[in-house]
Coordinates of C-alpha atoms in Angstrom, one line a residue:
M6 CA 0.5 -37.4 -19.4
A7 CA -3.1 -37.7 -20.6
N8 CA -5.5 -34.3 -21.1
S9 CA -7.8 -34.7 -18.7
F10 CA -9.3 -31.9 -15.9
A11 CA -10.6 -32.4 -12.6
A12 CA -13.9 -30.7 -11.8
Y13 CA -15.4 -29.5 -8.6
K14 CA -18.4 -27.8 -7.5
Y15 CA -17.1 -24.6 -5.5
D16 CA -19.2 -21.4 -4.3
Q17 CA -17.4 -18.5 -4.8
K18 CA -17.7 -15.5 -2.5
P19 CA -20.9 -13.1 -4.3
G20 CA -19.7 -10.7 -6.6
M21 CA -20.6 -9.0 -9.3
P22 CA -23.3 -10.8 -11.3
L23 CA -22.6 -9.2 -14.4
R24 CA -19.2 -9.6 -16.7
L25 CA -17.9 -7.3 -19.7
P26 CA -19.3 -9.3 -22.1
Q27 CA -23.1 -8.8 -21.2
L28 CA -22.1 -4.9 -20.2
T29 CA -20.5 -4.6 -23.4
V30 CA -24.0 -6.2 -25.1
I31 CA -26.0 -3.1 -23.2
I32 CA -23.4 -0.3 -23.5
A33 CA -23.5 -1.0 -27.6
F34 CA -26.9 -1.7 -27.8
T35 CA -28.4 1.4 -26.4
V36 CA -25.5 3.7 -28.0
A37 CA -26.4 2.0 -31.6
F38 CA -30.6 3.0 -30.9
V39 CA -29.8 6.5 -29.7
A40 CA -27.3 7.7 -31.6
F41 CA -29.0 6.6 -35.0
D42 CA -32.9 7.6 -33.6
W43 CA -33.8 3.8 -34.9
P44 CA -37.5 3.5 -34.2
L45 CA -36.8 0.6 -32.0
L46 CA -35.8 2.8 -29.8
P47 CA -38.3 1.7 -27.1
A48 CA -37.1 -1.8 -27.7
V49 CA -33.8 -1.0 -25.8
P50 CA -35.3 -1.7 -22.5
I51 CA -36.4 -4.8 -23.1
L52 CA -33.3 -6.2 -24.5
A53 CA -31.3 -4.7 -21.7
I54 CA -33.5 -7.0 -19.8
V55 CA -32.7 -9.8 -21.4
V56 CA -29.0 -9.2 -21.4
L57 CA -29.4 -8.6 -17.6
V58 CA -31.6 -11.9 -17.5
W59 CA -28.8 -13.4 -19.3
G60 CA -26.2 -12.2 -17.2
F61 CA -27.7 -13.3 -13.9
V62 CA -28.4 -16.5 -14.5
T63 CA -25.4 -17.7 -17.1
A64 CA -22.5 -16.0 -15.5
P65 CA -22.8 -16.9 -11.7
S66 CA -23.5 -21.2 -13.0
M67 CA -20.0 -20.5 -15.3
R68 CA -18.2 -19.7 -12.0
R69 CA -18.7 -21.9 -9.2
K70 CA -16.4 -24.7 -10.3
I71 CA -12.8 -25.2 -9.8
I72 CA -11.1 -27.2 -13.2
I73 CA -7.6 -28.4 -12.9
T74 CA -6.3 -29.1 -15.8
N75 CA -2.4 -30.2 -16.7
R76 CA -1.3 -26.6 -17.3
F77 CA -3.6 -24.1 -15.2
I78 CA -6.4 -24.3 -12.5
I79 CA -9.2 -22.0 -12.5
V80 CA -11.0 -21.3 -9.2
A81 CA -14.0 -19.4 -10.0
D82 CA -13.4 -16.4 -12.8
K83 CA -9.2 -16.8 -11.6
V84 CA -7.0 -18.5 -13.7
V85 CA -3.3 -19.5 -12.9
Y86 CA -0.8 -21.5 -14.8
F87 CA 1.0 -23.8 -13.1
Q88 CA 4.0 -21.5 -14.7
S89 CA 3.3 -18.9 -12.6
I90 CA 3.1 -20.0 -9.7
K91 CA 5.2 -19.1 -6.8
K92 CA 4.2 -20.8 -3.8
V93 CA 1.0 -22.6 -2.3
Q94 CA 0.2 -22.2 1.5
V95 CA -1.7 -25.4 2.3
T96 CA -3.9 -24.8 5.5
P97 CA -7.2 -27.1 6.6
E98 CA -9.2 -24.1 6.1
R99 CA -8.3 -22.8 3.1
C100 CA -5.3 -23.0 0.4
V101 CA -3.5 -19.9 -1.1
I102 CA -1.9 -19.7 -4.5
H103 CA 0.3 -17.2 -4.9
S104 CA 1.2 -17.1 -8.7
K105 CA 3.5 -13.9 -10.1
Q106 CA 0.0 -11.7 -11.4
E107 CA -2.1 -12.4 -8.2
S108 CA -2.9 -15.1 -5.2
C109 CA -6.2 -17.1 -5.5
T110 CA -7.4 -18.4 -2.4
I111 CA -9.5 -21.9 -2.0
E112 CA -11.9 -22.1 0.8
A113 CA -12.8 -25.2 2.6
D114 CA -16.2 -23.3 3.6
L115 CA -17.2 -22.4 -0.1
F116 CA -17.6 -26.0 -1.0
P117 CA -20.8 -27.1 -1.1
T118 CA -22.5 -30.1 0.8
N119 CA -25.4 -32.3 1.6
A120 CA -24.9 -33.0 5.0
R121 CA -26.9 -31.8 7.8
K122 CA -24.9 -32.2 10.6
D123 CA -22.6 -29.1 11.9
W124 CA -19.6 -32.3 12.2
K125 CA -20.1 -33.9 8.8
I126 CA -20.2 -30.4 7.1
A127 CA -17.2 -29.3 8.4
R128 CA -15.7 -33.2 7.8
N129 CA -16.9 -33.0 4.0
K130 CA -15.5 -29.8 3.3
K131 CA -12.2 -30.1 4.4
A132 CA -12.0 -33.5 2.9
K133 CA -13.0 -31.7 -0.6
L134 CA -10.4 -29.4 0.0
E135 CA -7.9 -32.0 0.7
K136 CA -8.7 -34.0 -2.4
V137 CA -8.4 -30.8 -4.7
V138 CA -5.1 -29.9 -2.8
D139 CA -3.7 -34.2 -3.8
K140 CA -5.0 -33.4 -7.5
L141 CA -2.9 -30.0 -7.6
K142 CA 0.1 -32.0 -6.1
S143 CA -0.5 -35.0 -8.7
V144 CA -0.8 -32.3 -11.7
F145 CA 2.2 -30.2 -10.7
P146 CA 5.6 -30.8 -11.9
A147 CA 7.3 -33.7 -9.4
E148 CA 10.9 -31.8 -9.4
A149 CA 9.2 -28.2 -8.9
L150 CA 6.5 -29.9 -5.5
P151 CA 9.2 -29.4 -2.6
G152 CA 10.1 -25.9 -3.2
I153 CA 6.2 -24.6 -4.1
F154 CA 4.0 -26.7 -1.6
E155 CA 4.1 -25.6 2.2

């Protein structure tokens, strides 16, 4: 099988915009400037604002996709390996992936659409979820399909 992946736009539920790297940089600069009494102490708030802006601008855009590869699926900020998947429950509204560590939910309502009418919006979101599930089934090992998908 070729090494390819599929990416789908997906609006995750709102969460914390800052992640560990951004918080680590803020804390490290603050501790360094305060502990060593550097003459650049007034620059700490400016650096903190730069890192905060970086977190608000870049972090949410990186987490707004579903990426399916040959070995794993990335939903927003969760990575699930196919080897660890125990069960996949599919309904018209959502797809719940249960793995050994945690469960991951893909909801049809969180797929973006450009449609304006309510019935078209619902149809487009449901079709996008079906595409993701079909892609999952096509990438998942064939011998494991009957016991995994419900």
